[in-house]
């Protein structure tokens, strides 16, 4: 089963079916309870009572939770190898289904060791102890834990203990609150849907990502979510159904063992849901719980929504990823950038901005970081907020359906000294006034190198932190000989913010503006693997409004440099367009149709042509967007822009 990533999931669990409380300690007295005790060798006194602000530290910030009891190894950096908190003695005579409940704040963190927290019980007044539960990490917030004491029903002289061990290192700590022992009501069945999502199947990892507001219409999403047991009857089976209008699917789950407060994550990837344009309201329902019904049916359903969108023809979304060979988590960025480039080739432009490695462009790296980078890997979609690469697709979906009101088309000419001139053509489809600027980025694919700094550090090695597009099968540092880098930013002309005055302040719908940029291509760069990317930037907020990309070649290709006459009609086209050519002498002709990411989507060799020619191009199977018609006539190349509408 695929791993599930949910970026934001709020879950509130309330267990109300209990009675006959044996004891409850909420630490609201503000001091260490007189009936409790502890063992500690810590110089700070071990477990301390107070509020979050009094007990937290820089590396162990504590979420507010009224008064609590905490052991803070980060603040003390002392011997907390045996901070053992012990309850008063209690009696379970006459109890049939005793449970313990407590609120917990704990990370099970690792620094120079790994911390450990156990729940223990003594049945002889504290002389000997056995482990009830080894507590691990589940969330960065407070959570509620339940532990059955059924094996100790009817016994006396019982004590509960919480043993924290910093492993001899400088770690974090643990917080506890609202510790109680009580008799559970085993007559109540209460199961709720506490999470309902529509996720994207990122099969290259593989994983299913949640957190989307928009998604492409006519694409599949995966219904997934969380079922929570809000009572004390162990849940062994239930059915989950999703429903959107007439689209209904039900799956049965059995062989489970969900105790009080336990959750179950379901993924219905065997029945993906095809997203429709507009609202997609999907209701998830849990039923047939243990073959019956829930006592609280109001919690049995939850609704989620996705807005199905259609990309606007000519809209290109730019992803700038901050990366580096030294960065062990950066394989995640490489996997996502390749995934986005392949899946959304008609609308996504990738740029990998390297830091502190042999591929670094200092100006680009510094300017990108100056926007407030949060860490590596991270990045920007159209230069909005920094996000993790795993969030790129969601941000792309929000951007690709926006009409920028202008189409951006680069073309180029390279002279014998490797000086490139990029002509950026802006075709305005709406009025656009303001301080807009053009910047041109150059990237290179298939980049390799030798030496230690060319190897990629890889924290995914071995698979201990999950799958990541095959990097889990590679060594902790992937040797330079095995690494090929894509989308590498080689330079940025006109400056990171664009060239002031490169775009008129006032632009009417239907107008066209051209601006030329020059740049020298380094001798070490392979022109055949390079792209010129024209960015149109709103200088008021630094956002990229739209962009265009063209793959370079060693052949000059700015249109109109040739005496050969070329025209395209109709343009825009829906089903077919025609290329009209006029030759003064017999000429060998090859025609290519290239999408905005440089991929050749159609190609034909016409052999020798002379005189006036009209060549049809079938566009029925092309996606909506901007294409380049490249005519290679003898030793000349002529490029024309074609817009395909659907």
Coordinates of C-alpha atoms in Angstrom, one line a residue:
X1 CA 0.0 0.0 0.0
X2 CA 1.2 3.5 -0.8
X3 CA 2.4 5.8 2.0
X4 CA 0.0 8.7 2.7
X5 CA 1.0 12.3 3.2
X6 CA -1.6 14.7 4.6
X7 CA -0.2 18.2 5.0
X8 CA -2.9 19.4 7.4
X9 CA -5.3 17.2 9.3
X10 CA -7.2 18.4 12.4
X11 CA -8.6 15.6 14.5
X12 CA -10.5 16.0 17.8
X13 CA -11.2 12.8 19.8
X14 CA -13.5 12.8 22.7
X15 CA -14.2 9.6 24.7
X16 CA -17.2 10.2 26.8
X17 CA -18.4 6.6 27.6
X18 CA -16.8 6.1 31.0
X19 CA -17.8 6.1 34.6
X20 CA -16.5 5.3 38.1
X21 CA -13.3 7.2 38.1
X22 CA -10.6 5.6 40.2
X23 CA -8.4 8.7 40.2
X24 CA -7.8 11.8 38.1
X25 CA -4.7 14.1 38.2
X26 CA -4.9 17.3 36.1
X27 CA -2.0 19.2 37.9
X28 CA -4.1 22.3 38.2
X29 CA -2.9 22.6 41.8
X30 CA 0.3 24.1 40.3
X31 CA 2.7 22.0 42.4
X32 CA 3.9 18.5 42.3
X33 CA 1.0 16.4 43.7
X34 CA 1.5 15.3 47.3
X35 CA 0.3 11.7 46.6
X36 CA 2.7 11.2 43.7
X37 CA 6.4 10.5 43.8
X38 CA 9.4 10.3 41.4
X39 CA 12.9 9.0 41.0
X40 CA 15.4 11.2 39.2
X41 CA 19.1 12.0 39.0
X42 CA 18.4 15.2 37.1
X43 CA 19.8 18.4 38.5
X44 CA 16.6 20.3 37.7
X45 CA 14.4 18.1 39.8
X46 CA 13.1 15.8 37.1
X47 CA 9.3 16.0 36.5
X48 CA 8.1 19.6 37.1
X49 CA 4.6 21.0 37.3
X50 CA 3.6 24.3 35.6
X51 CA 2.4 25.9 32.4
X52 CA 3.9 25.6 29.0
X53 CA 5.7 28.9 29.1
X54 CA 7.4 28.0 32.3
X55 CA 8.5 24.6 31.3
X56 CA 9.4 24.8 27.6
X57 CA 12.7 25.7 25.9
X58 CA 14.1 26.6 22.5
X59 CA 14.3 23.1 21.0
X60 CA 11.4 21.8 23.1
X61 CA 8.6 24.3 22.7
X62 CA 5.4 23.1 24.4
X63 CA 1.9 23.7 23.1
X64 CA -0.4 25.3 25.6
X65 CA -2.5 22.8 27.6
X66 CA -3.4 24.4 31.0
X67 CA -1.1 23.2 33.8
X68 CA 0.9 20.0 33.2
X69 CA 3.8 17.9 34.4
X70 CA 7.0 18.0 32.2
X71 CA 10.5 16.7 32.1
X72 CA 12.7 18.9 29.8
X73 CA 16.0 17.4 28.8
X74 CA 16.7 20.1 26.3
X75 CA 16.6 22.8 29.0
X76 CA 18.5 20.9 31.6
X77 CA 21.0 18.9 29.4
X78 CA 21.6 16.8 32.5
X79 CA 21.2 13.2 33.6
X80 CA 17.6 12.2 32.7
X81 CA 18.4 8.6 32.1
X82 CA 15.7 7.6 34.6
X83 CA 13.1 10.2 35.3
X84 CA 10.5 8.0 36.8
X85 CA 7.1 9.5 37.7
X86 CA 4.9 7.3 39.9
X87 CA 1.2 7.5 40.8
X88 CA -0.3 6.8 44.2
X89 CA -1.4 3.3 44.9
X90 CA -4.9 2.4 43.7
X91 CA -7.4 -0.5 44.0
X92 CA -9.3 -2.1 41.1
X93 CA -11.5 -4.4 43.2
X94 CA -14.9 -4.5 41.6
X95 CA -13.8 -3.2 38.3
X96 CA -14.3 -5.3 35.1
X97 CA -13.0 -3.0 32.3
X98 CA -10.5 -0.6 33.8
X99 CA -8.7 1.8 31.5
X100 CA -6.1 4.5 31.9
X101 CA -6.2 7.8 29.9
X102 CA -3.7 10.6 29.6
X103 CA -2.7 13.5 27.4
X104 CA 0.8 13.3 26.0
X105 CA 3.3 15.7 24.4
X106 CA 6.3 13.7 23.2
X107 CA 8.4 13.4 20.0
X108 CA 10.6 10.4 20.6
X109 CA 13.3 12.6 19.2
X110 CA 16.9 11.8 18.1
X111 CA 19.9 14.1 18.4
X112 CA 23.0 12.5 19.9
X113 CA 20.9 9.6 21.2
X114 CA 17.2 8.7 21.0
X115 CA 14.8 9.4 23.9
X116 CA 12.4 6.8 25.2
X117 CA 9.1 7.0 27.3
X118 CA 7.4 4.0 28.7
X119 CA 4.2 3.5 30.7
X120 CA 4.8 0.9 33.4
X121 CA 2.6 -0.8 36.1
X122 CA 3.4 -2.3 39.5
X123 CA 1.1 -4.7 41.2
X124 CA 3.1 -4.9 44.5
X125 CA 3.1 -1.3 45.6
X126 CA 6.1 -0.2 43.6
X127 CA 8.6 -3.0 44.4
X128 CA 8.7 -4.3 40.8
X129 CA 7.5 -2.9 37.5
X130 CA 6.5 -4.2 34.1
X131 CA 6.1 -2.2 30.8
X132 CA 2.5 -1.5 29.7
X133 CA 3.3 0.6 26.6
X134 CA 6.3 1.9 24.8
X135 CA 5.2 5.4 23.6
X136 CA 6.4 6.6 20.2
X137 CA 5.9 9.6 18.0
X138 CA 2.6 10.3 16.4
X139 CA 2.1 14.0 16.1
X140 CA 3.8 17.3 16.9
X141 CA 0.8 18.3 19.1
X142 CA -0.7 17.0 22.3
X143 CA -2.5 13.7 21.8
X144 CA -4.7 11.4 24.0
X145 CA -3.6 7.9 24.9
X146 CA -5.6 5.0 26.2
X147 CA -4.2 1.9 27.9
X148 CA -6.3 -1.1 28.9
X149 CA -5.8 -2.3 32.5
X150 CA -8.1 -5.2 32.0
X151 CA -5.4 -7.7 33.0
X152 CA -5.3 -6.1 36.4
X153 CA -9.0 -5.9 37.1
X154 CA -9.8 -6.9 40.7
X155 CA -6.3 -6.3 41.9
X156 CA -5.1 -4.0 44.7
X157 CA -1.8 -2.2 45.4
X158 CA -1.5 -1.0 41.8
X159 CA 0.7 1.9 40.7
X160 CA 1.2 3.5 37.3
X161 CA 4.6 4.9 36.3
X162 CA 6.0 7.0 33.4
X163 CA 9.7 6.4 32.8
X164 CA 11.6 8.9 30.6
X165 CA 15.2 8.1 29.4
X166 CA 17.3 10.5 27.4
X167 CA 19.6 7.7 26.3
X168 CA 22.6 9.5 27.7
X169 CA 22.3 12.3 25.2
X170 CA 21.0 15.9 25.0
X171 CA 17.4 15.3 23.8
X172 CA 14.0 17.0 24.2
X173 CA 11.6 15.8 26.8
X174 CA 8.0 14.8 27.5
X175 CA 4.8 16.3 28.9
X176 CA 1.8 14.7 30.6
X177 CA -1.7 15.9 31.7
X178 CA -5.1 14.7 32.8
X179 CA -4.0 11.2 33.9
X180 CA -6.9 9.1 35.0
X181 CA -7.9 5.5 35.7
X182 CA -11.6 4.6 35.3
X183 CA -14.1 1.9 34.5
X184 CA -15.0 2.0 30.8
X185 CA -18.5 1.5 29.4
X186 CA -18.3 -1.5 27.0
X187 CA -21.9 -1.2 25.9
X188 CA -21.2 1.8 23.6
X189 CA -20.0 1.6 20.0
X190 CA -18.9 5.0 18.7
X191 CA -16.9 5.2 15.5
X192 CA -16.4 8.4 13.5
X193 CA -14.9 9.6 10.2
X194 CA -12.3 12.0 11.4
X195 CA -10.6 12.6 8.0
X196 CA -11.8 12.6 4.5
X197 CA -9.6 13.6 1.6
X198 CA -9.1 13.5 -2.1
X199 CA -5.5 12.7 -2.8
X200 CA -3.2 12.8 -5.8
X201 CA -1.4 9.6 -6.7
X202 CA 2.3 10.5 -7.1
X203 CA 3.3 7.1 -8.4
X204 CA 7.0 7.9 -8.8
X205 CA 7.5 8.0 -5.1
X206 CA 5.0 6.2 -4.6
X207 CA 2.7 8.2 -2.3
X208 CA -0.7 9.8 -2.2
X209 CA -0.7 13.5 -1.4
X210 CA -3.6 15.3 0.2
X211 CA -4.2 19.0 0.8
X212 CA -5.5 20.1 -2.6
X213 CA -8.1 22.8 -3.3
X214 CA -8.0 22.4 -7.1
X215 CA -7.2 19.6 -9.4
X216 CA -7.3 19.0 -13.2
X217 CA -10.7 17.9 -14.5
X218 CA -10.8 14.5 -16.2
X219 CA -7.9 13.3 -13.9
X220 CA -8.2 10.7 -11.2
X221 CA -7.9 11.3 -7.4
X222 CA -7.9 8.8 -4.6
X223 CA -10.4 8.9 -1.8
X224 CA -8.7 8.3 1.6
X225 CA -9.3 9.3 5.2
X226 CA -9.2 8.3 8.8
X227 CA -11.6 6.3 11.0
X228 CA -11.4 6.8 14.8
X229 CA -12.8 4.6 17.6
X230 CA -14.3 7.0 20.0
X231 CA -15.4 4.4 22.6
X232 CA -13.9 1.4 24.3
X233 CA -15.4 -1.5 22.4
X234 CA -12.7 -2.9 20.2
X235 CA -13.6 -2.4 16.5
X236 CA -13.0 -5.4 14.3
X237 CA -14.8 -4.5 11.1
X238 CA -16.6 -1.7 9.2
X239 CA -17.6 -0.6 5.7
X240 CA -16.4 2.7 4.1
X241 CA -18.4 4.3 1.3
X242 CA -17.7 7.3 -0.8
X243 CA -20.5 9.1 -2.8
X244 CA -20.5 11.9 -5.3
X245 CA -23.9 12.1 -7.0
X246 CA -24.3 8.7 -8.8
X247 CA -20.7 7.7 -8.2
X248 CA -20.8 5.4 -5.3
X249 CA -18.2 2.9 -4.0
X250 CA -18.1 0.8 -0.9
X251 CA -15.3 -1.3 0.6
X252 CA -15.4 -3.6 3.6
X253 CA -12.6 -3.8 6.2
X254 CA -12.2 -6.7 8.5
X255 CA -9.7 -8.4 10.8
X256 CA -9.1 -5.2 12.6
X257 CA -8.4 -4.5 16.3
X258 CA -8.9 -0.8 17.0
X259 CA -8.9 0.0 20.7
X260 CA -10.1 3.2 22.4
X261 CA -8.8 6.3 20.6
X262 CA -7.2 4.2 17.9
X263 CA -7.3 5.3 14.3
X264 CA -7.3 3.5 10.9
X265 CA -6.2 5.2 7.7
X266 CA -8.1 3.9 4.6
X267 CA -7.0 4.4 1.0
X268 CA -9.5 3.5 -1.7
X269 CA -6.9 3.4 -4.5
X270 CA -8.7 0.5 -6.2
X271 CA -11.5 2.9 -7.1
X272 CA -10.1 6.2 -8.2
X273 CA -12.6 9.1 -8.7
X274 CA -12.5 11.0 -12.0
X275 CA -12.7 14.7 -11.2
X276 CA -15.3 16.7 -13.0
X277 CA -15.1 20.4 -13.9
X278 CA -16.3 22.6 -11.0
X279 CA -17.3 21.4 -7.5
X280 CA -16.7 17.8 -6.6
X281 CA -18.5 17.2 -3.2
X282 CA -17.6 13.8 -1.9
X283 CA -19.2 12.3 1.2
X284 CA -17.4 9.5 3.1
X285 CA -19.5 7.3 5.4
X286 CA -18.5 4.5 7.8
X287 CA -21.2 1.9 8.5
X288 CA -21.8 -1.8 9.5
X289 CA -19.5 -1.3 12.5
X290 CA -18.8 -4.7 14.0
X291 CA -21.8 -5.8 12.0
X292 CA -24.0 -3.1 13.7
X293 CA -24.4 0.6 14.1
X294 CA -22.7 3.4 15.9
X295 CA -24.2 5.1 19.0
X296 CA -23.2 8.5 17.6
X297 CA -24.3 8.4 13.9
X298 CA -23.7 12.1 13.4
X299 CA -20.0 11.4 13.3
X300 CA -20.3 8.6 10.7
X301 CA -20.0 10.9 7.7
X302 CA -17.6 13.6 6.5
X303 CA -17.6 15.6 3.3
X304 CA -14.6 16.9 1.3
X305 CA -14.5 19.0 -1.9
X306 CA -12.2 19.5 -4.8
X307 CA -12.6 22.1 -7.5
X308 CA -12.0 20.6 -11.0
X309 CA -10.1 23.1 -13.2
X310 CA -9.0 23.3 -16.8
X311 CA -5.6 24.7 -17.7
X312 CA -5.7 28.0 -19.6
X313 CA -4.1 27.7 -23.1
X314 CA -0.7 29.5 -23.0
X315 CA -0.4 29.5 -19.2
X316 CA 3.0 28.2 -18.0
X317 CA 3.7 27.6 -14.3
X318 CA 7.3 28.0 -13.2
X319 CA 8.8 25.9 -10.4
X320 CA 12.1 27.1 -8.9
X321 CA 13.6 24.5 -6.6
X322 CA 16.4 25.3 -4.1
X323 CA 18.7 22.3 -4.0
X324 CA 22.3 21.1 -3.5
X325 CA 24.4 18.0 -3.8
X326 CA 25.2 18.3 0.0
X327 CA 21.5 18.2 0.9
X328 CA 20.5 14.7 1.9
X329 CA 16.7 15.4 1.6
X330 CA 17.1 17.0 -1.9
X331 CA 16.5 13.8 -3.8
X332 CA 12.9 14.5 -2.9
X333 CA 13.1 17.7 -4.9
X334 CA 14.7 16.0 -7.9
X335 CA 12.0 13.3 -8.0
X336 CA 9.2 15.8 -7.8
X337 CA 10.7 18.1 -10.4
X338 CA 11.0 15.2 -12.9
X339 CA 7.5 14.1 -12.1
X340 CA 6.0 17.5 -12.7
X341 CA 8.0 18.0 -15.9
X342 CA 6.9 14.8 -17.4
X343 CA 3.2 14.8 -16.2
X344 CA 2.5 18.5 -16.9
X345 CA 4.9 19.1 -19.9
X346 CA 2.5 21.5 -21.6
X347 CA 2.2 23.8 -18.6
X348 CA 5.2 23.4 -16.2
X349 CA 8.7 24.8 -16.5
X350 CA 11.3 23.4 -14.0
X351 CA 14.4 25.3 -12.8
X352 CA 16.8 23.7 -10.2
X353 CA 18.7 26.4 -8.4
X354 CA 21.8 24.9 -6.8
X355 CA 23.5 26.0 -3.6
X356 CA 27.1 25.4 -2.5
X357 CA 27.9 22.8 -5.1
X358 CA 29.7 22.7 -8.5
X359 CA 26.5 23.7 -10.3
X360 CA 25.8 26.9 -8.3
X361 CA 25.1 30.2 -10.1
X362 CA 25.9 32.6 -7.2
X363 CA 23.7 35.4 -8.4
X364 CA 20.6 33.2 -8.9
X365 CA 21.2 31.3 -5.7
X366 CA 21.6 34.4 -3.6
X367 CA 18.6 36.2 -5.1
X368 CA 16.4 33.1 -4.6
X369 CA 17.5 32.8 -0.9
X370 CA 16.8 36.5 -0.5
X371 CA 13.1 35.8 -0.9
X372 CA 13.1 34.0 2.5
X373 CA 14.1 30.4 1.8
X374 CA 13.1 28.0 4.6
X375 CA 15.5 25.2 3.9
X376 CA 16.6 22.6 1.4
X377 CA 14.9 21.3 -0.5
X378 CA 12.2 24.0 -0.9
X379 CA 11.0 26.1 -3.7
X380 CA 8.6 28.6 -5.3
X381 CA 5.7 28.2 -7.7
X382 CA 5.5 31.4 -9.7
X383 CA 7.6 33.0 -7.0
X384 CA 4.9 32.9 -4.4
X385 CA 5.5 31.4 -0.9
X386 CA 8.3 28.9 -0.3
X387 CA 6.9 25.4 0.0
X388 CA 8.2 21.8 0.1
X389 CA 8.6 20.1 -3.3
X390 CA 5.8 17.7 -2.2
X391 CA 3.5 20.7 -2.3
X392 CA 4.5 21.8 -5.8
X393 CA 1.6 19.9 -7.5
X394 CA -1.0 21.5 -5.3
X395 CA 0.4 25.0 -5.9
X396 CA 0.6 24.2 -9.6
X397 CA -3.1 23.3 -9.7
X398 CA -4.0 26.6 -8.1
X399 CA -2.0 28.5 -10.7
X400 CA -2.6 26.7 -14.0
X401 CA -6.2 27.7 -14.3
X402 CA -5.5 31.4 -14.0
X403 CA -5.6 33.4 -17.2
X404 CA -2.5 35.7 -17.1
X405 CA -3.8 37.9 -19.9
X406 CA -0.6 37.5 -21.8
X407 CA 1.3 34.8 -23.7
X408 CA 5.1 34.6 -23.5
X409 CA 7.1 33.1 -26.4
X410 CA 10.9 33.1 -26.6
X411 CA 12.9 32.6 -29.7
X412 CA 16.7 32.7 -30.1
X413 CA 19.8 33.2 -32.2
X414 CA 23.3 31.9 -31.4
X415 CA 26.3 33.4 -33.1
X416 CA 29.7 31.7 -33.8
X417 CA 31.1 32.9 -30.4
X418 CA 28.3 31.3 -28.4
X419 CA 26.5 34.6 -27.8
X420 CA 22.8 34.0 -27.6
X421 CA 20.1 36.6 -28.3
X422 CA 16.7 35.7 -26.9
X423 CA 13.7 37.5 -28.3
X424 CA 10.8 37.4 -25.9
X425 CA 7.4 38.1 -27.6
X426 CA 4.5 39.1 -25.4
X427 CA 1.0 38.6 -27.0
X428 CA -1.5 40.4 -24.8
X429 CA -5.0 38.8 -24.6
X430 CA -6.2 41.3 -22.0
X431 CA -5.3 44.8 -21.0
X432 CA -2.2 44.7 -18.7
X433 CA -0.9 47.8 -17.1
X434 CA 1.8 48.2 -14.4
X435 CA 5.5 47.6 -13.7
X436 CA 6.1 44.3 -15.5
X437 CA 9.6 43.1 -16.4
X438 CA 11.3 40.4 -18.5
X439 CA 14.0 38.1 -17.1
X440 CA 15.5 35.2 -19.0
X441 CA 16.8 32.0 -17.3
X442 CA 19.0 29.5 -19.0
X443 CA 18.9 25.8 -17.8
X444 CA 20.7 22.6 -18.8
X445 CA 19.7 19.0 -18.6
X446 CA 21.9 15.9 -18.5
X447 CA 24.6 17.6 -16.4
X448 CA 27.4 15.4 -15.0
X449 CA 30.7 15.9 -13.3
X450 CA 33.5 14.2 -11.5
X451 CA 34.9 14.6 -8.0
X452 CA 33.5 14.2 -4.5
X453 CA 31.3 17.4 -4.5
X454 CA 29.4 16.1 -7.5
X455 CA 28.0 13.1 -5.6
X456 CA 24.5 13.5 -4.1
X457 CA 24.0 13.0 -0.4
X458 CA 21.0 10.8 0.1
X459 CA 19.1 10.4 3.4
X460 CA 16.6 8.1 1.7
X461 CA 19.2 5.4 1.4
X462 CA 18.1 2.1 2.8
X463 CA 14.4 3.0 2.9
X464 CA 14.3 3.8 6.7
X465 CA 12.5 7.1 6.1
X466 CA 10.3 5.8 3.3
X467 CA 10.3 5.4 -0.4
X468 CA 11.6 8.2 -2.7
X469 CA 11.5 7.4 -6.4
X470 CA 14.3 4.7 -6.2
X471 CA 16.7 6.7 -4.1
X472 CA 16.0 4.3 -1.2
X473 CA 17.9 1.7 -3.2
X474 CA 20.9 4.0 -3.7
X475 CA 23.9 4.6 -1.3
X476 CA 24.0 7.3 1.3
X477 CA 26.1 9.3 -1.1
X478 CA 25.3 8.6 -4.7
X479 CA 28.7 8.6 -6.5
X480 CA 29.2 11.4 -9.1
X481 CA 29.6 8.7 -11.8
X482 CA 26.0 7.6 -11.2
X483 CA 24.4 11.1 -11.0
X484 CA 22.8 13.0 -13.9
X485 CA 21.3 16.3 -12.9
X486 CA 18.3 17.9 -14.7
X487 CA 16.9 21.4 -15.0
X488 CA 20.1 23.0 -13.7
X489 CA 20.0 26.8 -13.6
X490 CA 23.1 28.0 -15.6
X491 CA 22.4 31.8 -15.5
X492 CA 19.8 34.5 -15.4
X493 CA 19.9 37.5 -17.7
X494 CA 18.3 40.8 -17.1
X495 CA 18.6 40.2 -13.3
X496 CA 16.4 38.1 -11.0
X497 CA 13.8 40.9 -10.8
X498 CA 13.8 41.5 -14.6
X499 CA 14.9 44.4 -16.6
X500 CA 13.3 47.7 -15.8
X501 CA 11.6 49.2 -18.9
X502 CA 11.6 45.9 -20.7
X503 CA 7.8 46.0 -20.8
X504 CA 5.7 49.1 -21.5
X505 CA 3.6 50.4 -18.6
X506 CA 0.4 50.2 -20.6
X507 CA -0.5 47.2 -22.8
X508 CA -3.8 46.9 -24.7
X509 CA -5.5 43.6 -25.4
X510 CA -4.4 42.4 -28.8
X511 CA -1.1 44.2 -28.7
X512 CA 2.3 42.6 -29.2
X513 CA 5.6 43.5 -27.6
X514 CA 9.1 42.2 -28.3
X515 CA 12.2 42.5 -26.1
X516 CA 15.7 41.0 -26.8
X517 CA 18.2 39.8 -24.3
X518 CA 21.8 38.7 -24.9
X519 CA 23.9 36.3 -22.9
X520 CA 27.2 34.4 -23.4
X521 CA 27.0 30.6 -23.2
X522 CA 29.8 29.1 -21.2
X523 CA 32.1 26.7 -23.2
X524 CA 31.4 24.0 -20.6
X525 CA 27.7 23.9 -21.3
X526 CA 26.1 21.6 -23.8
X527 CA 23.9 23.9 -26.0
X528 CA 21.8 20.9 -27.2
X529 CA 20.6 20.2 -23.7
X530 CA 19.8 23.8 -22.8
X531 CA 16.6 25.9 -22.5
X532 CA 15.9 29.6 -22.6
X533 CA 13.1 30.5 -20.3
X534 CA 11.5 33.9 -20.5
X535 CA 9.8 35.1 -17.3
X536 CA 7.3 37.9 -17.1
X537 CA 7.5 39.3 -13.6
X538 CA 5.2 41.6 -11.7
X539 CA 7.7 43.9 -10.0
X540 CA 5.2 45.1 -7.4
X541 CA 4.9 41.6 -5.8
X542 CA 7.8 39.7 -7.4
X543 CA 5.4 37.1 -8.8
X544 CA 5.9 35.4 -12.2
X545 CA 2.8 36.2 -14.3
X546 CA 3.6 33.9 -17.1
X547 CA 6.5 32.3 -18.9
X548 CA 7.7 30.6 -22.0
X549 CA 10.5 28.0 -22.7
X550 CA 12.4 27.0 -25.8
X551 CA 15.0 24.3 -26.3
X552 CA 18.2 25.6 -27.7
X553 CA 20.2 24.1 -30.6
X554 CA 23.5 25.1 -32.3
X555 CA 21.4 26.3 -35.3
X556 CA 20.2 29.9 -35.4
X557 CA 16.5 29.9 -34.9
X558 CA 15.0 33.4 -34.4
X559 CA 12.2 33.7 -36.9
X560 CA 12.6 36.0 -39.9
X561 CA 16.4 35.5 -40.2
X562 CA 15.7 33.4 -43.3
X563 CA 14.7 34.5 -46.7
X564 CA 12.3 31.5 -46.9
X565 CA 8.8 32.7 -46.5
X566 CA 6.7 30.9 -43.8
X567 CA 3.2 31.6 -42.5
X568 CA 0.7 29.6 -40.4
X569 CA -3.1 29.7 -40.7
X570 CA -5.5 29.4 -39.0
X571 CA -3.7 30.5 -35.8
X572 CA -5.1 29.8 -33.2
X573 CA -6.1 26.4 -34.5
X574 CA -8.4 23.6 -33.2
X575 CA -8.3 20.6 -35.5
X576 CA -5.9 21.5 -38.3
X577 CA -3.6 24.3 -39.3
X578 CA -1.6 24.9 -42.5
X579 CA 2.0 25.9 -43.0
X580 CA 2.6 28.0 -46.1
X581 CA 6.1 28.0 -47.5
X582 CA 7.7 29.6 -50.5
X583 CA 11.2 28.5 -51.8
X584 CA 13.3 30.2 -54.4
X585 CA 15.2 27.0 -55.1
X586 CA 14.9 23.2 -54.2
X587 CA 15.4 22.8 -50.5
X588 CA 15.4 19.8 -48.1
X589 CA 12.7 20.5 -45.5
X590 CA 12.0 19.0 -42.1
X591 CA 9.1 20.3 -40.0
X592 CA 8.8 19.8 -36.2
X593 CA 6.1 20.7 -33.8
X594 CA 7.6 21.4 -30.3
X595 CA 5.7 22.0 -27.1
X596 CA 6.6 24.7 -24.5
X597 CA 9.0 22.3 -22.7
X598 CA 11.0 21.5 -25.8
X599 CA 9.4 18.1 -26.5
X600 CA 9.0 17.3 -30.2
X601 CA 5.3 16.1 -30.5
X602 CA 5.3 15.8 -34.3
X603 CA 8.0 15.6 -37.0
X604 CA 8.1 14.9 -40.7
X605 CA 10.8 14.9 -43.3
X606 CA 9.4 16.3 -46.6
X607 CA 12.5 15.8 -48.6
X608 CA 13.2 18.4 -51.4
X609 CA 10.6 21.1 -51.9
X610 CA 10.5 24.0 -54.3
X611 CA 8.2 26.9 -55.1
X612 CA 5.0 27.5 -53.1
X613 CA 4.0 24.8 -50.7
X614 CA 1.1 24.3 -48.2
X615 CA 1.7 21.6 -45.6
X616 CA -1.2 20.6 -43.2
X617 CA -0.6 19.9 -39.5
X618 CA -3.3 17.8 -37.7
X619 CA -3.8 19.3 -34.2
X620 CA -6.8 17.2 -33.1
X621 CA -4.7 15.2 -30.7
X622 CA -2.7 18.1 -29.4
X623 CA -3.4 19.5 -25.9
X624 CA -4.4 23.1 -25.7
X625 CA -1.4 25.4 -25.4
X626 CA 1.4 27.2 -27.2
X627 CA 3.6 25.3 -29.7
X628 CA 6.5 26.2 -31.9
X629 CA 6.4 25.2 -35.6
X630 CA 10.1 24.7 -36.5
X631 CA 10.9 24.5 -40.2
X632 CA 14.4 23.3 -41.0
X633 CA 15.0 24.4 -44.6
X634 CA 18.5 23.3 -45.7
X635 CA 20.9 25.0 -43.3
X636 CA 18.4 27.5 -42.0
X637 CA 15.8 27.1 -39.2
X638 CA 12.6 29.2 -39.0
X639 CA 10.4 29.1 -35.9
X640 CA 6.8 30.2 -35.8
X641 CA 4.4 30.2 -32.8
X642 CA 1.1 28.2 -33.0
X643 CA -1.7 28.4 -30.4
X644 CA -4.0 25.3 -30.1
X645 CA -7.4 25.7 -28.6
X646 CA -9.8 23.1 -27.4

